[in-house]
Structure formats: C-alpha cells, structure tokens
mmCIF file of C-alpha atoms in Angstrom:
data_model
loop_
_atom_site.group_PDB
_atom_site.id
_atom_site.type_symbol
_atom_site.label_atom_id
_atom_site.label_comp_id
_atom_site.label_asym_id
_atom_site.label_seq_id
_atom_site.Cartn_x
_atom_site.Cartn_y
_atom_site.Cartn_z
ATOM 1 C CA UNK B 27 152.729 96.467 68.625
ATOM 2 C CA UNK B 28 151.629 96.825 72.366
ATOM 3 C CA UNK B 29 149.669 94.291 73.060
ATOM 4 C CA UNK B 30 146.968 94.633 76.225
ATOM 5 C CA UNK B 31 146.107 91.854 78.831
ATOM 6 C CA UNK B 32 142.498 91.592 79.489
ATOM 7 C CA UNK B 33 142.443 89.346 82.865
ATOM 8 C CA UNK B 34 138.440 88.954 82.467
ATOM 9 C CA UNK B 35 138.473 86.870 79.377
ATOM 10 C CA UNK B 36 140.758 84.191 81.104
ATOM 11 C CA UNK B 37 138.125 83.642 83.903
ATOM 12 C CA UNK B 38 135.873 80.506 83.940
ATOM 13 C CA UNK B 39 132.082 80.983 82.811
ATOM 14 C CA UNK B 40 131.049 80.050 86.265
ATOM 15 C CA UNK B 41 133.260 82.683 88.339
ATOM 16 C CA UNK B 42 131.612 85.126 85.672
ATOM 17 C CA UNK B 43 128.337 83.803 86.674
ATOM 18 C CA UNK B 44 128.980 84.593 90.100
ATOM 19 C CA UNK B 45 130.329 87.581 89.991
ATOM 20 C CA UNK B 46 127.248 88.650 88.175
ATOM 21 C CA UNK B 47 124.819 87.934 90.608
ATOM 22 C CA UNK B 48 127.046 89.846 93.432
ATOM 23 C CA UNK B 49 126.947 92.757 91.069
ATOM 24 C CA UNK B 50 122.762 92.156 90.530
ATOM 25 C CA UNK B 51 121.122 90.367 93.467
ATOM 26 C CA UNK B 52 119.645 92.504 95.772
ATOM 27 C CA UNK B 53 121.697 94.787 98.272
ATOM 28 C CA UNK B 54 119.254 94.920 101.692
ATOM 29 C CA UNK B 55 120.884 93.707 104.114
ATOM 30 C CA UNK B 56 118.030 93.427 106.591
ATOM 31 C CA UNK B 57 116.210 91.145 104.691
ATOM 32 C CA UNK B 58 119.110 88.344 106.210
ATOM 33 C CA UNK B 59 117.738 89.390 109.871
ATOM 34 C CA UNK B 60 116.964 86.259 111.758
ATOM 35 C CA UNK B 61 113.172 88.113 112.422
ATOM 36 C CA UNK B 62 112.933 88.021 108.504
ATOM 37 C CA UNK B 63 110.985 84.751 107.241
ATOM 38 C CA UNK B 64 110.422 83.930 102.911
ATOM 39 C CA UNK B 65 109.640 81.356 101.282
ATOM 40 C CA UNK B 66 110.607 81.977 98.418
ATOM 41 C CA UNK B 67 113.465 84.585 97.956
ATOM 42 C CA UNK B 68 113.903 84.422 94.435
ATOM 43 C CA UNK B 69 110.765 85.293 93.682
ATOM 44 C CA UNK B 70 110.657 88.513 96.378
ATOM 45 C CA UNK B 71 114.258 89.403 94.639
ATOM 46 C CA UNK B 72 112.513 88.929 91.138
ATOM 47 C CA UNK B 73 109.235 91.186 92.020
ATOM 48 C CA UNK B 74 111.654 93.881 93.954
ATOM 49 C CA UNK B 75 113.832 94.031 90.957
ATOM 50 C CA UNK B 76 110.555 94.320 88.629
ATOM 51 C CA UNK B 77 109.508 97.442 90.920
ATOM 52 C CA UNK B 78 112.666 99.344 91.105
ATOM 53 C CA UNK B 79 112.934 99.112 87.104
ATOM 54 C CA UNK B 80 109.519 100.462 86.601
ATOM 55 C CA UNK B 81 110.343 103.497 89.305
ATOM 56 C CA UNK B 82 108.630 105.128 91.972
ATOM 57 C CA UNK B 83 105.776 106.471 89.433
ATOM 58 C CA UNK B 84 104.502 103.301 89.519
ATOM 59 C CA UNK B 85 104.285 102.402 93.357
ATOM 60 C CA UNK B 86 101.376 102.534 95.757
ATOM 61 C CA UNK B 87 101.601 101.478 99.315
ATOM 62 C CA UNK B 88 98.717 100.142 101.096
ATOM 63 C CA UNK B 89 98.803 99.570 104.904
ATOM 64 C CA UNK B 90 97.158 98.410 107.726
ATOM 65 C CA UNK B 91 96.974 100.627 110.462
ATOM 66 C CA UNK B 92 96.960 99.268 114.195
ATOM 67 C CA UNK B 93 99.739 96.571 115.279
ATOM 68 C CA UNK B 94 101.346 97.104 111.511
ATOM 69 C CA UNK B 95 102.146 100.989 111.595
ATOM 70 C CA UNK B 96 101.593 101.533 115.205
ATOM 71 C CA UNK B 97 103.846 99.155 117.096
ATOM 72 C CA UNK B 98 102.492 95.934 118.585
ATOM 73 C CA UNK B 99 103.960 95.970 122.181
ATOM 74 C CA UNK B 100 106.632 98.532 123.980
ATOM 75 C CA UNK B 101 109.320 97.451 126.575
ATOM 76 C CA UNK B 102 106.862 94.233 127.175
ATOM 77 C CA UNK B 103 103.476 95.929 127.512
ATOM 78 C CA UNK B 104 100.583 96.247 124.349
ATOM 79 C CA UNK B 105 100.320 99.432 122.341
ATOM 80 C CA UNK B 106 96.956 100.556 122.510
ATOM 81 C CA UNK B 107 94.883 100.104 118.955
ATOM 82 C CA UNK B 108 92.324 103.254 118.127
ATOM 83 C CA UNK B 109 89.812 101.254 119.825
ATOM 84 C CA UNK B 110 91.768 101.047 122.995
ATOM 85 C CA UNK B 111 93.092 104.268 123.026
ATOM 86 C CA UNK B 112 89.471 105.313 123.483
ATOM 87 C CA UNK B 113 89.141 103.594 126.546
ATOM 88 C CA UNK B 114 89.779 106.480 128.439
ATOM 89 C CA UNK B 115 87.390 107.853 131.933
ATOM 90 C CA UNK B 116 86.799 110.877 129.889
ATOM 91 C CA UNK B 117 84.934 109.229 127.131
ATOM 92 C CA UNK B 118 84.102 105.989 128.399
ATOM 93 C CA UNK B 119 82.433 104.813 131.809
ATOM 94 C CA UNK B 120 84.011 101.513 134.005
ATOM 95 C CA UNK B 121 80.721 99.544 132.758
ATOM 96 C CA UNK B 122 81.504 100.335 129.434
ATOM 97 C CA UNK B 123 85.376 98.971 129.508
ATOM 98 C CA UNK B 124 84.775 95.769 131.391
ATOM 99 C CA UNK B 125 82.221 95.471 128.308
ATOM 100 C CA UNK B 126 84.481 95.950 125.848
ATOM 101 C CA UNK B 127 87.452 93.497 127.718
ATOM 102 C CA UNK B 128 85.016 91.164 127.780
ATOM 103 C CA UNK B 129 83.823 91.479 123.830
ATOM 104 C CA UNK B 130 87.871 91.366 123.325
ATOM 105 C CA UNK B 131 88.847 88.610 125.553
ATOM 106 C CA UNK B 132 85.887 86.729 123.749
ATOM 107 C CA UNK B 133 86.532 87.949 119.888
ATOM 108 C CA UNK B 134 90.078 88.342 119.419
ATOM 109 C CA UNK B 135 90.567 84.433 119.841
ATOM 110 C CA UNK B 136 88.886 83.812 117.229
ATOM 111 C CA UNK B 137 90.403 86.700 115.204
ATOM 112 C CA UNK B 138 93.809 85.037 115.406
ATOM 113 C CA UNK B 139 92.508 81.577 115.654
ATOM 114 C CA UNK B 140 94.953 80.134 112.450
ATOM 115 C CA UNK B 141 92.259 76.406 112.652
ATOM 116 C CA UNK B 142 89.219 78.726 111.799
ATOM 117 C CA UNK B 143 88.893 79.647 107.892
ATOM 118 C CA UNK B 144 88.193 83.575 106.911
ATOM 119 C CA UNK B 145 84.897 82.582 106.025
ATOM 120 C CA UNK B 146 84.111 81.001 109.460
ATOM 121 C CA UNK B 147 85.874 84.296 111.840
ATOM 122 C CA UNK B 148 83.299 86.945 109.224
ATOM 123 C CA UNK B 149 79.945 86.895 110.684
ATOM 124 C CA UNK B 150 82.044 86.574 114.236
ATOM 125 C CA UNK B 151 84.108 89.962 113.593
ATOM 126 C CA UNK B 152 80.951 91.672 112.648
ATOM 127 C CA UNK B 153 79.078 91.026 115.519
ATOM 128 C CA UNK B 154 82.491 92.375 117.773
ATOM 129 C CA UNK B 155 82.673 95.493 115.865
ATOM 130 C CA UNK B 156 79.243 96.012 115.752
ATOM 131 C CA UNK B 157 78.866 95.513 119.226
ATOM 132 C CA UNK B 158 81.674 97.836 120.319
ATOM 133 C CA UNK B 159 80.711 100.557 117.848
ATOM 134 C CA UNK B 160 77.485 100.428 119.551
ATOM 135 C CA UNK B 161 78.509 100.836 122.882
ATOM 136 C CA UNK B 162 81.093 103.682 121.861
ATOM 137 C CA UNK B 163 77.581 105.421 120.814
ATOM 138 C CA UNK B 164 76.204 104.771 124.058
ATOM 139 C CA UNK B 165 78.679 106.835 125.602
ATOM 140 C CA UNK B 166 78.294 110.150 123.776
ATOM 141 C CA UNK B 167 81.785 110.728 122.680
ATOM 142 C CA UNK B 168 82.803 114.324 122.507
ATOM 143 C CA UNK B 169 84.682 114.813 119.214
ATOM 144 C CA UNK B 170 86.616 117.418 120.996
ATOM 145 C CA UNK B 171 88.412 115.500 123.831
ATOM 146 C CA UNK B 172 89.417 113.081 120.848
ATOM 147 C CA UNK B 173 93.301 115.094 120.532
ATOM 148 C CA UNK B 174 93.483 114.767 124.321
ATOM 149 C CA UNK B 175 92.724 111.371 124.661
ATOM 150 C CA UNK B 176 94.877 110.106 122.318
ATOM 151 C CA UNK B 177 97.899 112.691 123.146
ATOM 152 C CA UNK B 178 97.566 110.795 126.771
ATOM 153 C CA UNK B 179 98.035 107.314 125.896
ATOM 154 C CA UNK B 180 101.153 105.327 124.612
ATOM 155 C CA UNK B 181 100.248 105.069 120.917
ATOM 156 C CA UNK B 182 103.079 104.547 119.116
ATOM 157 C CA UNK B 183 104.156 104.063 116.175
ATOM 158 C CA UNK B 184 106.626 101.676 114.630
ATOM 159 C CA UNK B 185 110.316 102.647 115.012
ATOM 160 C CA UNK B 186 111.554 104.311 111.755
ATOM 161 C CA UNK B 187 108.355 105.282 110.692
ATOM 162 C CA UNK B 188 109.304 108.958 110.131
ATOM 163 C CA UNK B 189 111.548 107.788 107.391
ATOM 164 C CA UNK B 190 108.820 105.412 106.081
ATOM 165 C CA UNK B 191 106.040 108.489 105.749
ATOM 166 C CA UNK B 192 108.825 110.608 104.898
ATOM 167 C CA UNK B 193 110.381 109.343 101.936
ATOM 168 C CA UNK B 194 106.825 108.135 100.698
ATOM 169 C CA UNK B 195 105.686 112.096 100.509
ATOM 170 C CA UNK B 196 109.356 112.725 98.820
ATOM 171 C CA UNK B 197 108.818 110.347 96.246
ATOM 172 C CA UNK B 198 104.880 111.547 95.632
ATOM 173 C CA UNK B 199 104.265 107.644 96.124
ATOM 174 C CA UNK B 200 100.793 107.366 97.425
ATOM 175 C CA UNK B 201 99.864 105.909 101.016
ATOM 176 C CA UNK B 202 96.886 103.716 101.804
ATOM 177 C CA UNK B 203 96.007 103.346 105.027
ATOM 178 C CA UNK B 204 93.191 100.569 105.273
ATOM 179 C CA UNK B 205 92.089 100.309 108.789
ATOM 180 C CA UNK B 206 89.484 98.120 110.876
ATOM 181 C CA UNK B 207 89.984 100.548 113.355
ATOM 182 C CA UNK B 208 88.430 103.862 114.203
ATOM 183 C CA UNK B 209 89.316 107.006 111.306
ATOM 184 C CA UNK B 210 89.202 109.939 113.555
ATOM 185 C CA UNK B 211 91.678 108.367 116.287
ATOM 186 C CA UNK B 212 93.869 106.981 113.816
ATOM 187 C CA UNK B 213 93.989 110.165 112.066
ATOM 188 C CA UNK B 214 94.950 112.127 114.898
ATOM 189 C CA UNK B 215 97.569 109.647 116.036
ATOM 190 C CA UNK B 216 99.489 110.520 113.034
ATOM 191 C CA UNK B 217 99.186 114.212 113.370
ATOM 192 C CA UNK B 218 100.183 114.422 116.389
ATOM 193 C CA UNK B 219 103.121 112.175 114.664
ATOM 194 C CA UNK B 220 103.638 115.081 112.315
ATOM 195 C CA UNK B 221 103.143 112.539 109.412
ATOM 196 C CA UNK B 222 99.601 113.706 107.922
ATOM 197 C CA UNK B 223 100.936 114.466 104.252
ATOM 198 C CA UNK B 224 98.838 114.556 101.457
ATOM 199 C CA UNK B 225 100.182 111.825 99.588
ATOM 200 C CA UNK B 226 98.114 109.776 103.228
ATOM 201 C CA UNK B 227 94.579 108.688 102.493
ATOM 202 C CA UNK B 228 92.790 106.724 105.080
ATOM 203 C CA UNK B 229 89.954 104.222 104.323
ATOM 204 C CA UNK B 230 88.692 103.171 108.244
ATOM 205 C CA UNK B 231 85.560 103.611 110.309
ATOM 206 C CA UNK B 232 84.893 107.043 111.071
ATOM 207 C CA UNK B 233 82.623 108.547 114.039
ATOM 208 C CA UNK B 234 79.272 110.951 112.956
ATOM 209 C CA UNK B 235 79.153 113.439 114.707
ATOM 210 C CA UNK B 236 76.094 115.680 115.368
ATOM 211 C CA UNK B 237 76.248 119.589 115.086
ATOM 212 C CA UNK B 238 76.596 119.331 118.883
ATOM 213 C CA UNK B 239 79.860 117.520 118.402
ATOM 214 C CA UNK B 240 78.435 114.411 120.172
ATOM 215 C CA UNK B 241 79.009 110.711 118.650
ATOM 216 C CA UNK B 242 75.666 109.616 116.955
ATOM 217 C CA UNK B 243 76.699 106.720 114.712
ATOM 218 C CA UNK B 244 79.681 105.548 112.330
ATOM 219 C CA UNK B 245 79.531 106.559 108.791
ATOM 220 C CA UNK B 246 79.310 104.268 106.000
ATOM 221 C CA UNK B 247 80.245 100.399 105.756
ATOM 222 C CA UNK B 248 81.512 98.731 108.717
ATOM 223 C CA UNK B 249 85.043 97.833 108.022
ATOM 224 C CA UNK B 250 86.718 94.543 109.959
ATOM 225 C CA UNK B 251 89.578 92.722 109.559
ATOM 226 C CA UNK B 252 88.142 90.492 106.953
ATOM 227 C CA UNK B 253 86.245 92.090 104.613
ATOM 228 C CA UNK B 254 88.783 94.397 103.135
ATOM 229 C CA UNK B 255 88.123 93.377 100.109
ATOM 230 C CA UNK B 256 84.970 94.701 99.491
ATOM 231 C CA UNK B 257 86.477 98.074 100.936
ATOM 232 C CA UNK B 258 88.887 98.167 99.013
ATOM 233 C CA UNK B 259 86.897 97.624 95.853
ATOM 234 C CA UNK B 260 84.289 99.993 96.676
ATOM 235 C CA UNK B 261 86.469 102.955 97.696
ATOM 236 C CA UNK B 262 90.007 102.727 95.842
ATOM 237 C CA UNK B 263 88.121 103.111 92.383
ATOM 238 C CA UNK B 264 87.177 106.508 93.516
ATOM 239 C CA UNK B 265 90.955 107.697 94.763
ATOM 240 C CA UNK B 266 92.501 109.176 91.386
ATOM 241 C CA UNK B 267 95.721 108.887 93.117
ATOM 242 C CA UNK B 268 95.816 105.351 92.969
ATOM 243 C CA UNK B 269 95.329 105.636 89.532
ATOM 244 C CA UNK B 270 98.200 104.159 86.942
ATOM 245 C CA UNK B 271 100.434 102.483 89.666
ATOM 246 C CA UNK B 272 100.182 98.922 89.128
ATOM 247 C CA UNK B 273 102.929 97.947 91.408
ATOM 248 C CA UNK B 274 101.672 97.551 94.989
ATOM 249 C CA UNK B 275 103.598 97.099 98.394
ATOM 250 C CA UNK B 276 100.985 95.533 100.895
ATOM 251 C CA UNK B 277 101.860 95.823 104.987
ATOM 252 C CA UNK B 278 99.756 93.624 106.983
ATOM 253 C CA UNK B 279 99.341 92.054 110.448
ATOM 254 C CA UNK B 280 96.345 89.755 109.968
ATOM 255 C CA UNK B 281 96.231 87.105 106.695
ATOM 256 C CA UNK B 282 92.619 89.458 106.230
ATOM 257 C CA UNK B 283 94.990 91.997 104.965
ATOM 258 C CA UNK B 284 96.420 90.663 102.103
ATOM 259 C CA UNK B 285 92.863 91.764 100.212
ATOM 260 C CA UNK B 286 93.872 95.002 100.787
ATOM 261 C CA UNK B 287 94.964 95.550 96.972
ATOM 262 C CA UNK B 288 91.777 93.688 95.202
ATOM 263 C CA UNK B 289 90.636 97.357 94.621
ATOM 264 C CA UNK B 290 93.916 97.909 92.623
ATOM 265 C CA UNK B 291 93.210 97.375 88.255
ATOM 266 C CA UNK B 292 95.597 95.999 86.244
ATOM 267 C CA UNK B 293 98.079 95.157 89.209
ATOM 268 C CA UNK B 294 101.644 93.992 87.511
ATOM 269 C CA UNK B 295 103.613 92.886 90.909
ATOM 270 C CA UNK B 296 102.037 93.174 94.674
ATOM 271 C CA UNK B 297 104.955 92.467 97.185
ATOM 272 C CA UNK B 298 103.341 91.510 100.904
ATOM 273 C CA UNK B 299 104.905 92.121 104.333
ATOM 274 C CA UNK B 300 103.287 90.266 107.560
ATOM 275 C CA UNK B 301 103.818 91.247 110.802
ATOM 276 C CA UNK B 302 103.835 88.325 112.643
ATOM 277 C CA UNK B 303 103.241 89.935 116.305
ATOM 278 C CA UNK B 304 101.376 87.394 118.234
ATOM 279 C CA UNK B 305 101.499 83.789 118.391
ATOM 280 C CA UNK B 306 104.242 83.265 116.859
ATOM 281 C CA UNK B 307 104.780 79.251 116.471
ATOM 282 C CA UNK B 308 100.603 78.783 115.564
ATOM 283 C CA UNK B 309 100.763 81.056 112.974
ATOM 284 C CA UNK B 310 103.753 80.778 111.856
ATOM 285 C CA UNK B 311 103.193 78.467 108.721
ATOM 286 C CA UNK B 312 100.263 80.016 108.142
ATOM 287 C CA UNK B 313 101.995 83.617 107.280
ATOM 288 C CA UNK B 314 104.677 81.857 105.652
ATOM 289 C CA UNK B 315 102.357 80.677 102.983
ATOM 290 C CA UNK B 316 100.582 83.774 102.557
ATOM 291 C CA UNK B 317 102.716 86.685 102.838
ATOM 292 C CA UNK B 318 105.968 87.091 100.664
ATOM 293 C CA UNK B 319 107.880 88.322 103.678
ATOM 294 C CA UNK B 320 107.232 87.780 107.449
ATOM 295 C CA UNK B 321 108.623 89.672 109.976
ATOM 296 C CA UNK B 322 108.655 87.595 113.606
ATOM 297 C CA UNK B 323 107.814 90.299 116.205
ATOM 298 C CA UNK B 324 109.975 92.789 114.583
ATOM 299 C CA UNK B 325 108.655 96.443 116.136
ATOM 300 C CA UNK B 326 110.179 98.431 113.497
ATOM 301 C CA UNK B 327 109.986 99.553 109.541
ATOM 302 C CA UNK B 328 113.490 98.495 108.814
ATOM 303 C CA UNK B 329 112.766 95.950 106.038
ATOM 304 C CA UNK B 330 109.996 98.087 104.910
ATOM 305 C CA UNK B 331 112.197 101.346 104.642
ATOM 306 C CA UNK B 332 114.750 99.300 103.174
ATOM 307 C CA UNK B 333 112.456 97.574 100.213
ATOM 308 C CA UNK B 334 111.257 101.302 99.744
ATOM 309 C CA UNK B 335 114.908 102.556 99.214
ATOM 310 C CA UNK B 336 115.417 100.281 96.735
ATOM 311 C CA UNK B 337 112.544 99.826 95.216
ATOM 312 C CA UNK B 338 112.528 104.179 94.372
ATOM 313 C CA UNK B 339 116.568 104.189 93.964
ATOM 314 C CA UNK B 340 118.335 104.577 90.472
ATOM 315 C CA UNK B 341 120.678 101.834 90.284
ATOM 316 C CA UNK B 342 120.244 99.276 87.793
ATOM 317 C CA UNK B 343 117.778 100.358 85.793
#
C-alpha cells in the first residue's frame, strides 16, 4: 500500500491562518500609497469584499465633479472649476471677474473652514452661488461660445480617468455625477474628453437659455456644496438606472459630499473616497473621520480604478 504525504495537515493552525488571509485579504496595492489615509481598514476590506461578491449589477458610482474628477492643481497652478472656466473676455467683462475673485476670496474660506459646522457654511454658500449665478446672467452668456471657452482653458481631468469612465460604461455600472458647479460646462468638459457615455447622468446647475441662445436664468434648484442631500433625494428617485443597485461608491472633495447617496433606497454598503486637495493638516482629521478612504493631494484615479477592478472582477466569489 502506497501511502501519500500530505505536508498541509502537519502545519500549525496559525501558519494556516495566515496563509488564509494572504490568499483572501485584498490585492490593491495602491491602497498602501503613503497619499492613502483609513481609519479603519478592516472595515474598507470588509465592505470591498461585500461589493465584489454581490458583482457589478449591483454598483452605482456617484461623483462629485470639480477638484474630484477634474484635477485639483497641474504642475503647481489650480485647474479651473466650471465656474472658472467661464471666466473668459468672451463671456465675461473685467468688472465682472474682479466680482467674482472677490465673492471667492470671501466664500471659499468659509467653504473649507473645518471650525464652522455644515449647518453654519449653508445660508453662506447660498448667498455665493446665488450671487455669482446672478452676475453670470448679467453678462448674457452666449450658449454657443460655451465649446470654445472651455476647449481654451486647462480643464483637466484627473489622470487615469479614461480608464475610470471607461470600464464604468463596460461594466453598464451607472455614473452619477453630482455637481455644485455649472451642467452645461461640465458637460462639455467631458465631451470634449470623449467620455459622455450613456451609462453618465449629471445632476448640476444648468444655464436657461432663451430661443436667442442668450443666458436668462438657471433652471431648477440651486445646487451647493452642502445641500446635496436634498438633490439627491429629489432627483435620484426619478433615474431608473439607479434603480436595484444598493451598493454605492461615493467620490468626494468636500465632507458636503458624502450626502451624495441619501437619494439611494435600501443602500447595503456605501464605500467613500475624499480627496483631500487643500489644506491638508486642518482638515486632515476631519476627512479621516468622515470618509472611509482619504487620498492626500493625490491628482489621479488610481485607488479609485483600482477599488473598481476589484470590486467588478471574478475572483473569489
């Protein structure tokens, strides 16, 4: 009788034990970048691991827009947001910028201001966007210089984001993009990107036009960095798409993001990314404590492409 040696059965429990969590813990490397901040990695592993088993038919992605798809600064200068890219002598006047510096110099201190609560920065943010908004309209925007404008400026979007939109539309995962910014800029930023799929559906404030093609007004509910919420309640009910995908991934740059998926029913795991752009050691703790993971100035959608991967690959399940 042959008898056959089994090595395995010899080892100690706890080698076992560890060799079993090499085989299952999660295999993204750039989650151990030195930009990459958790505080609790157990629990991101746990929710990741709870996403990839339930498959890509059950993702959504919502997403900010400016300074969280589009990149925060390039080769030490800002990236313009949709409201700066319209800053441009062929919509706007000189009165009208130095207006507009000055509501932003004024505002955005307050925006990112990590002793103020949300509650305190609302009524503050409404009166900036209103206030912009209102001198936009002022200026009788032409809806057709809006492609030129922003094909002139240095929009840009995060590196790897070609693989983030992508391998969304490959997987028929759905794309949010909830933006304080303005619609019609934003939307032509990312055609001009060659990423307007289908899957893409953009919640933001968008221009009126009259039959002239001349700005009149913005359409709808003003949307600001912090009331998302009620955005996202009143409009993702209506987006079928959304529909029967309880697992969310949420990209933010501003703690008013993480609201972003209050419009999503019967949610089962929500897995937030901050984009920590902008001072860095006041807000720090803040983000920490709010988002699952925080990336420190990070200009790319590395981690994000990576969770994706994972998330929509095969293995383990």
């Amino acid at each position: 009788m042959q008898i056959y040696h089994i090595p395995w059965i010899y080892t100690p429990v706890r080698t076992v034990l560890a060799i079993w969590h090499q085989i299952t813990k999660t295999e993204i490397p750039e989650l151990a970048k030195c930009s990459v901040l958790m505080r609790e990695r157990s629990r991101v592993e746990e929710t990741m691991h709870a996403m990839q088993r339930a498959g890509a038919g059950s993702l959504q992605v919502i997403s900010d827009f400016d300074m969280t798809l589009t990149r925060f600064a390039h080769n030490g200068k800002r990236v313009p947001t949709t409201h700066n890219i319209l800053d441009n002598r062929l919509l706007i006047d000189e009165d009208c910028t130095k207006k507009m510096r000055k509501l932003l110099n004024t505002y955005y201190p307050i925006e990112i201001d990590a002793c103020r609560t949300a509650e305190e920065k609302l009524p503050l943010m409404v009166e900036w966007w209103t206030q912009v908004h209102e001198l936009l309209i002022q200026q009788r925007i032409r809806k057709d210089m809006l492609a030129h404008v922003v094909e002139e400026s240095s929009a840009m979007l995060r590196d790897g984001y070609k693989l983030f939109f992508d391998h969304l539309t490959e997987q028929q995962v759905p794309l949010l993009i909830f933006s304080a910014g303005v619609g019609d800029v934003l939307e032509e930023v990312i055609r001009q990107n060659h990423v307007l799929y289908p899957n893409v559906h953009i919640i933001s404030n968008y221009m009126d036009f009259d039959q002239t093609g001349i700005l009149r007004a913005f359409k709808g509910q003003l949307i600001h960095t912090f009331n998302k919420r009620e955005g996202a309640l009143s409009h993702a009910a209506g987006l079928t798409e959304l529909q029967g995908r309880p697992n969310v991934l949420l990209l933010g740059d501003s703690l008013g993001d993480l609201t972003m998926a209050d419009g999503v029913s019967d949610h089962q795991n929500i897995l937030t990314i901050g984009f920590l752009n902008d001072k860095v050691e006041e807000r720090k703790e803040s983000y920490v404590n709010s988002f699952d993971i925080v990336l420190v100035q990070d200009e790319t959608m590395d981690v994000a492409n990576a969770i994706l991967r994972y998330i929509t690959s095969s293995r383990h399940k």
